[in-house]
Short mmCIF file of C-alpha atoms in Angstrom, two decimals:
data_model
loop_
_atom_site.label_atom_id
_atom_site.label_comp_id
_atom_site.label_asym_id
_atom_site.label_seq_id
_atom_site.Cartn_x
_atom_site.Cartn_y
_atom_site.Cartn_z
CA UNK A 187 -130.42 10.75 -81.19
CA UNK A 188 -133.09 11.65 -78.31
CA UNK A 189 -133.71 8.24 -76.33
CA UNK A 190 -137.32 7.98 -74.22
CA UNK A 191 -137.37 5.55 -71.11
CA UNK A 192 -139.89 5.29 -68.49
CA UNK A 193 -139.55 4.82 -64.72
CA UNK A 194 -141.56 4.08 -62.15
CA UNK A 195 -141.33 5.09 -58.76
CA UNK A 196 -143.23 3.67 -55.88
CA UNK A 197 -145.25 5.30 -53.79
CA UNK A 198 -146.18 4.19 -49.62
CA UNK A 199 -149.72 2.32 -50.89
CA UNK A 200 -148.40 0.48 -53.65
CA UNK A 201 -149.70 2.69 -56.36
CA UNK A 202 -146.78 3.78 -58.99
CA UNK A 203 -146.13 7.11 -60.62
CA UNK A 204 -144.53 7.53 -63.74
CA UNK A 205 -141.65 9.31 -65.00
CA UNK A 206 -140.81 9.64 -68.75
CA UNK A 207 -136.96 10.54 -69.15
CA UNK A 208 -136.44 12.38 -72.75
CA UNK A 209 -132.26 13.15 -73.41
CA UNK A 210 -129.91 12.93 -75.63
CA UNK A 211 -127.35 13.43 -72.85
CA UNK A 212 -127.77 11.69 -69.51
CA UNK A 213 -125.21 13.96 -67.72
CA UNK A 214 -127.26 17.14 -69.24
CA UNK A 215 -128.65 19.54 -66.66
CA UNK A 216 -131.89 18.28 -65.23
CA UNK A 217 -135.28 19.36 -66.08
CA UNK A 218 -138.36 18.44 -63.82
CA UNK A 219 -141.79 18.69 -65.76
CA UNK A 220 -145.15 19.06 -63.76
CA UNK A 221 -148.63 18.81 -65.93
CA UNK A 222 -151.92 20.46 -64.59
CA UNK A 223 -155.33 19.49 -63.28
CA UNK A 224 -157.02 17.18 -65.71
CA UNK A 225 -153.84 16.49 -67.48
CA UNK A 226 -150.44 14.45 -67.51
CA UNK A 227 -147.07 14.60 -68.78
CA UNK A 228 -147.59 14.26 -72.57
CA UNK A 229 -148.78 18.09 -72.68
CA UNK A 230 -144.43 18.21 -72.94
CA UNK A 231 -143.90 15.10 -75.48
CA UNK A 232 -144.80 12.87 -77.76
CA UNK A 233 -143.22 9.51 -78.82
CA UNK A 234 -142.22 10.68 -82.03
CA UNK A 235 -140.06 13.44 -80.52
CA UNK A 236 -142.55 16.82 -80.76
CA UNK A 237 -143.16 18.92 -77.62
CA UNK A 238 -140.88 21.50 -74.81
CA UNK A 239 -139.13 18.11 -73.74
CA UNK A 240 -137.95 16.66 -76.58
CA UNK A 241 -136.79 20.01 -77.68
CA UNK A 242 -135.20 20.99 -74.56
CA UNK A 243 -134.03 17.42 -74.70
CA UNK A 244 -132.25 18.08 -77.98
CA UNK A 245 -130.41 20.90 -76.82
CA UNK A 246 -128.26 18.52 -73.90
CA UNK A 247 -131.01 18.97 -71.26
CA UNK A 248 -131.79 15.67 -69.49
CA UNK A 249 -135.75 15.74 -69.17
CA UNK A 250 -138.07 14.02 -66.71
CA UNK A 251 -141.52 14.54 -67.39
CA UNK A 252 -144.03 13.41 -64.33
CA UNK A 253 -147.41 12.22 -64.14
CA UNK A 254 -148.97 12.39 -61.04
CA UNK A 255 -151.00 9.61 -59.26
CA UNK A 256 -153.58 7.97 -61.59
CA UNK A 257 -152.71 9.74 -65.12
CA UNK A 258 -150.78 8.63 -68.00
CA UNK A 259 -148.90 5.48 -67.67
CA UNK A 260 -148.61 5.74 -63.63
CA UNK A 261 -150.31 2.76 -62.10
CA UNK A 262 -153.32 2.38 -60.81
CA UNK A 263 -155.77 4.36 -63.26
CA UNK A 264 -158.26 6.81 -61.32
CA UNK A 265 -161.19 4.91 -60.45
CA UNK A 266 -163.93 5.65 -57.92
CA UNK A 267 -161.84 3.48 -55.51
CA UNK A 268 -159.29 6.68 -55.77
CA UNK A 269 -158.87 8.13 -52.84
CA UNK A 270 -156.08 10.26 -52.64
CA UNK A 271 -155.79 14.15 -53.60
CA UNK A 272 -153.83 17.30 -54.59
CA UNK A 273 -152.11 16.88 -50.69
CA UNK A 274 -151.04 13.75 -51.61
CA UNK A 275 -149.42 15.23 -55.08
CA UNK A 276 -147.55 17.37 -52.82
CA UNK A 277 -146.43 15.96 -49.80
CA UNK A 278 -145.76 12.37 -50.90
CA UNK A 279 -145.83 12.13 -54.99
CA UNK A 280 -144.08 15.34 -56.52
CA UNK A 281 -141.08 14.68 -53.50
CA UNK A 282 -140.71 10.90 -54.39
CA UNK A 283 -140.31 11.58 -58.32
CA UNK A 284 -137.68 14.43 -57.57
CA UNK A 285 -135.59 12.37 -54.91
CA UNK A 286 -136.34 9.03 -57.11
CA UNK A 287 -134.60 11.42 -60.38
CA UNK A 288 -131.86 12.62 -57.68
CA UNK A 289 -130.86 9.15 -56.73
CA UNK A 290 -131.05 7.65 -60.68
CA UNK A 291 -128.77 10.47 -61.91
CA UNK A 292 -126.41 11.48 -59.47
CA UNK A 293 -126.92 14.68 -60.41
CA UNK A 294 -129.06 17.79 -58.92
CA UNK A 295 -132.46 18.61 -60.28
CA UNK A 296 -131.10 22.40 -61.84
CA UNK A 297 -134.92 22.97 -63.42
CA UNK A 298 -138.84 23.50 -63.05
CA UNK A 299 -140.84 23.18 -66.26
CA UNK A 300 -145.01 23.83 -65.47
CA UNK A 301 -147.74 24.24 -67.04
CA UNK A 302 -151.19 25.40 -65.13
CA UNK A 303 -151.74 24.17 -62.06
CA UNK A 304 -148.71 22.37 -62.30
CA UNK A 305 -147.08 25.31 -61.26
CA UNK A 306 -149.46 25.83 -58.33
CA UNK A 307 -148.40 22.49 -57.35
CA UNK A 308 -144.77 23.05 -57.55
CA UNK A 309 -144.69 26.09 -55.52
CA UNK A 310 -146.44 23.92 -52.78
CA UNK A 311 -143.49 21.53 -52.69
CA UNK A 312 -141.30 24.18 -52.45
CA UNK A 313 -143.04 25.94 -49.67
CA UNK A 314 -143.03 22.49 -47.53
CA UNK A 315 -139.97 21.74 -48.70
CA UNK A 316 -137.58 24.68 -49.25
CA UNK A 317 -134.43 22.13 -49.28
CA UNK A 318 -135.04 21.48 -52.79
CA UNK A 319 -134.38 24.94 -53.64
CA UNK A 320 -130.67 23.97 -52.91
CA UNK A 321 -129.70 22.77 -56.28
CA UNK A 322 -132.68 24.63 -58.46
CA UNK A 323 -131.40 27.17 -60.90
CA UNK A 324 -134.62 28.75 -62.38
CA UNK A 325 -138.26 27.71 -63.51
CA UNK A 326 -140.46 28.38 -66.39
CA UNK A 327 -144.42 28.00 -66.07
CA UNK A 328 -147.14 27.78 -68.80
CA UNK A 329 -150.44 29.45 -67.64
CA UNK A 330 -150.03 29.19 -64.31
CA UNK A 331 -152.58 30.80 -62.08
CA UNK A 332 -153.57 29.61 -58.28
CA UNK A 333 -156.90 31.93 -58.28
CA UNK A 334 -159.18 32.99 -61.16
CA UNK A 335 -159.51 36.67 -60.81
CA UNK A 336 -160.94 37.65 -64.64
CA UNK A 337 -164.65 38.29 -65.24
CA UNK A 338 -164.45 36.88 -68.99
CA UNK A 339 -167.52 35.24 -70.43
CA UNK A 340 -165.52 31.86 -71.13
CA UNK A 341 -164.47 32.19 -67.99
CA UNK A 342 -167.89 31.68 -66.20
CA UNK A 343 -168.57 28.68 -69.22
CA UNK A 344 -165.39 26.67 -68.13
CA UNK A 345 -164.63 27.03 -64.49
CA UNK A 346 -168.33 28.53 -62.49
CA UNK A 347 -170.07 25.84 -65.33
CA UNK A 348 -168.13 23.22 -66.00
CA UNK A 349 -165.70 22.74 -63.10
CA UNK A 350 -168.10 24.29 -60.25
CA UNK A 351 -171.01 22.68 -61.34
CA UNK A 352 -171.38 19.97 -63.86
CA UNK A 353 -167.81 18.14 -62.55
CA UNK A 354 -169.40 17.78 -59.49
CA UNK A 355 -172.32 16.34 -60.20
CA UNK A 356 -169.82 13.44 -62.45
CA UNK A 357 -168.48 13.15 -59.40
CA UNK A 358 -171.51 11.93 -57.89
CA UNK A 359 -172.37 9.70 -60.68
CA UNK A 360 -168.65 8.12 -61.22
CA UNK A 361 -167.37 8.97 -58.01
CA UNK A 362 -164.58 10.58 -59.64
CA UNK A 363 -163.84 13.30 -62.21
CA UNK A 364 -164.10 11.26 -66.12
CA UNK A 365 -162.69 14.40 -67.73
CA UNK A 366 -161.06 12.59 -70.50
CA UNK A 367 -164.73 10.67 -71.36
CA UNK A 368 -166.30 14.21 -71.44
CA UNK A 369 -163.36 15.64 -73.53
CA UNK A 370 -162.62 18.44 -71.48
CA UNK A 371 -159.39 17.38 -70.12
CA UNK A 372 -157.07 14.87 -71.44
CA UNK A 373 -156.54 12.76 -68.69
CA UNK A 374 -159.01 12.09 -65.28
CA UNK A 375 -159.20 13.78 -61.84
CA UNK A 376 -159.80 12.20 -57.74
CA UNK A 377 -162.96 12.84 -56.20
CA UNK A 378 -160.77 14.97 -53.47
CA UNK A 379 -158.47 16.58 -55.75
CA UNK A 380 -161.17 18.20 -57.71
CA UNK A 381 -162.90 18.92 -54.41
CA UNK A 382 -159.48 20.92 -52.99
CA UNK A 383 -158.39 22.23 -56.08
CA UNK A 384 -162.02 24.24 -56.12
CA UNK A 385 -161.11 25.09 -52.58
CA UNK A 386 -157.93 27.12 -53.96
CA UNK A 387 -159.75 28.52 -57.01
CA UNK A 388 -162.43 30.22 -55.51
CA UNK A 389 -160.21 33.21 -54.11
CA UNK A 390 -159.73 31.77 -50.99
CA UNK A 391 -156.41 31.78 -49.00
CA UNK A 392 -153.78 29.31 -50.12
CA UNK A 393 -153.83 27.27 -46.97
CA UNK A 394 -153.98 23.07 -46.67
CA UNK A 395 -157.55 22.26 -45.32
CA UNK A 396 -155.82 18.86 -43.70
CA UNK A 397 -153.13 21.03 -41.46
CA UNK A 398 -153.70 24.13 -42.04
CA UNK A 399 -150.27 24.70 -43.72
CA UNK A 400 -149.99 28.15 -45.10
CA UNK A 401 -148.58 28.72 -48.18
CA UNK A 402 -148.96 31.96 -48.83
CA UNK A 403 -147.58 32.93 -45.35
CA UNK A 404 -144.42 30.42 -46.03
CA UNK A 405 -143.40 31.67 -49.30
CA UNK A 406 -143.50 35.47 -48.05
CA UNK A 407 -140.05 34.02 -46.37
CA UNK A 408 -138.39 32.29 -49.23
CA UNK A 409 -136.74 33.58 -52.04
CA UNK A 410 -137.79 31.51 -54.97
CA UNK A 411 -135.49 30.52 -58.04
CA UNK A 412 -135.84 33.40 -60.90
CA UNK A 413 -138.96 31.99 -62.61
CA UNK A 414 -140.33 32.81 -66.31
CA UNK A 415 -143.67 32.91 -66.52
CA UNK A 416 -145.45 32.03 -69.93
CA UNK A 417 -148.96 33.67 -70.69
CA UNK A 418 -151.14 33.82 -73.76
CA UNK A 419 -153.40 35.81 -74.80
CA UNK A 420 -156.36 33.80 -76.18
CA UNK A 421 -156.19 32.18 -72.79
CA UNK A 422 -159.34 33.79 -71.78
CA UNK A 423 -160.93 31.70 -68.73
CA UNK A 424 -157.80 29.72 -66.86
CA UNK A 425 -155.37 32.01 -67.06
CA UNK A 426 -155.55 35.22 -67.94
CA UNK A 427 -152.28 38.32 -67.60
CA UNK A 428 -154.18 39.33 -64.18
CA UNK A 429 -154.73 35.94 -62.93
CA UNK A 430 -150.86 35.32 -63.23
CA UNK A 431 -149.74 38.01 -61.77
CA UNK A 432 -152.07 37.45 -59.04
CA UNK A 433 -149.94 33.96 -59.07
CA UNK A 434 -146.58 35.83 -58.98
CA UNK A 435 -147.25 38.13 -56.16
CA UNK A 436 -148.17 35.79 -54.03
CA UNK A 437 -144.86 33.20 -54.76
CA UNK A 438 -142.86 35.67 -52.61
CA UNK A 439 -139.48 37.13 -53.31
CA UNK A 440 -137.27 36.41 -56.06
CA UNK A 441 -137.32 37.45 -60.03
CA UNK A 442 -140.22 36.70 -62.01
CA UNK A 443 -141.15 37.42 -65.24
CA UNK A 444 -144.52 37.67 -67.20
CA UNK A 445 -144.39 37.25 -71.35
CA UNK A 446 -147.68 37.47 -73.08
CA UNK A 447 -147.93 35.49 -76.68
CA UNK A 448 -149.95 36.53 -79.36
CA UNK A 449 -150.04 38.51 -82.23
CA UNK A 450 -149.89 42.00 -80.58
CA UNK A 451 -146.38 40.97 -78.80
CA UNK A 452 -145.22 40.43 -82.49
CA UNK A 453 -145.70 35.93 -82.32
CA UNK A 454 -147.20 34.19 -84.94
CA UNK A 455 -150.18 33.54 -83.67
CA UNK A 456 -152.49 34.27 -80.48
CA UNK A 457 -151.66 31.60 -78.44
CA UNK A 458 -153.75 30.05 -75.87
CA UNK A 459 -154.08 27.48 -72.64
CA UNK A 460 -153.26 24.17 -74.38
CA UNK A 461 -151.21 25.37 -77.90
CA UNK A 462 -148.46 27.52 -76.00
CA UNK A 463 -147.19 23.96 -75.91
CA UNK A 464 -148.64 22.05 -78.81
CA UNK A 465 -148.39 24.49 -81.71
CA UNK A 466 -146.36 24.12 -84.48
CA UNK A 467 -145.14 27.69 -83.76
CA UNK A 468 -144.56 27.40 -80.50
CA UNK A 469 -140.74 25.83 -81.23
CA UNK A 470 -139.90 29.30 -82.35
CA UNK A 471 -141.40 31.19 -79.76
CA UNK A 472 -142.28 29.51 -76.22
CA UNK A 473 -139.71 27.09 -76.75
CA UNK A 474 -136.91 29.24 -77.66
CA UNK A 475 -137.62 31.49 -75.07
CA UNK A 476 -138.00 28.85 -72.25
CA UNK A 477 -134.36 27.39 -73.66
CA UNK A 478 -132.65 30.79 -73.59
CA UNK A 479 -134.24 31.45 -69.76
CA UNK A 480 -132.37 28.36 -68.58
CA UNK A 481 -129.50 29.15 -71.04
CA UNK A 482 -129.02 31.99 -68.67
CA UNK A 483 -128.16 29.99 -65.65
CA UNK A 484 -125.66 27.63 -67.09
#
C-alpha cells in the first residue's frame, strides 16, 4: 500500500517548507521532486494516489516531493510581506529539503524529478553545490527550458503578455504575483522571484544578479548526472524542442536526452506543458519512460 506523510523543514527566518514523502518502501531509492514557477509539488501527486510520484512510488521508489517557500502546504503563504526570491530557492531552500531528506532516511538522494523551471532551479543547486552530485544517479525533467527562444504566437500571449506585462502590474497592485486568483498558475509567486525569474527568461546570461555567480560558466566544468529530458509537442510558448535544447547545451557535460510526445512520435495524444504529467495517458508513456530511465541506473 503507498503511504503519504508530510514534513516540514525549517528554514533560517522561521518560515517552513514542505515535503510530501509518497513510498511504499522507505529503504527504496530516493527520488527528489522540484515543481516550477507558479506551481508546487502536487503537479507529481494527488492524495488519492494519481501522478509520476505515486507511480514511481509504487514501483519501490521512496518519493519526496518539495514545495518551495510560500506554495502548497509550506508555511507562511505568499503575501505582500514576502520577501524572499528564486536565490533564496537555491541557496537556502532546495539545500535544506535535500540534506533535511538525507538526514530522515539515512540514505543518499539517487534522483532528480523536474518539471519547468524546476529544472532550471535544480541545475542552480548543483552548480553552487556540486557535492550533491556525489550520490545522484540520473535526472528526468518535464519542460524544462531556462530561456524562451521560439517565436510562436502563444508564446508572445503567455510570457511577453502575461508574464512581462500584466504580472507586473499585479505585482504592483498585490505586491506579489496572485497567479492562482487569476488562474494562470496553480499556486502564487514573490514579488522578487517573478522579478529574477524574468531576468533569466529574457535571453540574458545565466548569472545571479546578488553575486554575480555564473552558472553557465560553472557548469561548463561539471559533468552532470545522465539526465532525460521530457518535451511535448503542444507545448507551444514555455517550452518548446528548441528552447530545451537551448537548456541542455548550456547544463555542460554529461548525457542528455531529448523525447518529444505527441502523436507524430507514435503517443496517444499531443501532449503539452501541464498534461505530460496529469494525463490519463501519460502512465503509459512519460511515466514509463521516466521509470525505465532510472531503471537503468539501479
Amino acid at each position: 500500500m503507498i503511504t503519504q506523510a508530510s514534513h516540514f523543514v525549517p528554514l533560517k527566518n522561521g518560515d517552513k517548507v514542505h515535503l510530501r514523502q509518497i513510498y511504499k518502501d522507505q529503504n527504496g531509492p530516493i527520488v527528489f521532486f522540484m515543481h516550477g514557477a507558479v506551481e508546487n509539488g502536487r503537479i507529481f501527486y494527488t492524495q488519492s494516489n494519481k501522478g509520476l510520484a505515486p507511480f514511481l512510488a509504487d514501483a519501490g521508489f521512496n518519493c519526496f516531493v518539495a514545495d518551495l517557500r510560500g506554495r502548497g502546504l509550506s508555511e507562511p503563504k505568499i503575501s505582500k510581506h514576502s520577501g524572499t526570491g528564486q536565490r533564496d530557492s537555491i541557496v537556502e531552500e532546495i539545500p535544506a529539503m535535500l540534506d533535511y531528506i538525507k538526514d530522515y532516511s539515512k540514505q543518499p538522494i539517487a534522483y532528480f524529478c523536474a518539471h519547468s523551471w524546476g529544472g532550471v532551479l535544480l541545475n542552480s543547486v548543483l552548480a553552487r553545490f556540486p557535492t550533491y552530485l556525489n550520490d545522484l544517479k540520473a535526472c528526468v525533467y518535464f519542460a524544462s527550458k531556462r530561456t524562451i527562444y521560439n517565436r510562436h504566437p502563444s508564446k508572445y500571449i503567455q510570457a511577453n503578455l502575461v508574464w512581462y506585462l500584466i504580472s507586473p502590474l499585479l505585482i504592483k497592485r498585490y505586491g506579489y504575483l496572485p497567479a492562482k486568483r487569476f488562474k494562470f498558475g496553480s499556486d502564487d509567486e514573490t514579488r522578487l522571484s517573478h522579478k529574477e525569474g524574468v531576468e533569466w527568461v529574457k535571453k540574458n546570461p545565466w548569472i545571479c544578479p546578488f553575486d554575480q555567480f555564473d552558472y553557465g560558466k560553472a557548469l561548463e566544468h561539471i559533468s552532470l548526472p545522465p539526465i532525460l529530458h521530457i518535451g511535448a509537442v503542444n507545448d507551444k510558448a514555455l517550452a518548446q524542442k528548441i528552447d530545451i535544447e537551448a537548456f541542455i547545451k548550456e547544463s555542460g557535460n554529461g548525457e542528455q536526452v531529448l523525447n518529444m510526445y505527441g502523436k507524430r512520435y507514435n503517443h496517444k495524444i499531443d501532449y503539452d506543458h501541464i498534461n505530460i504529467l496529469t494525463s490519463p495517458f501519460a502512465k503509459k508513456e512519460t511515466y514509463l519512460d521516466t521509470l525505465n530511465w532510472f531503471n537503468r541506473f539501479e
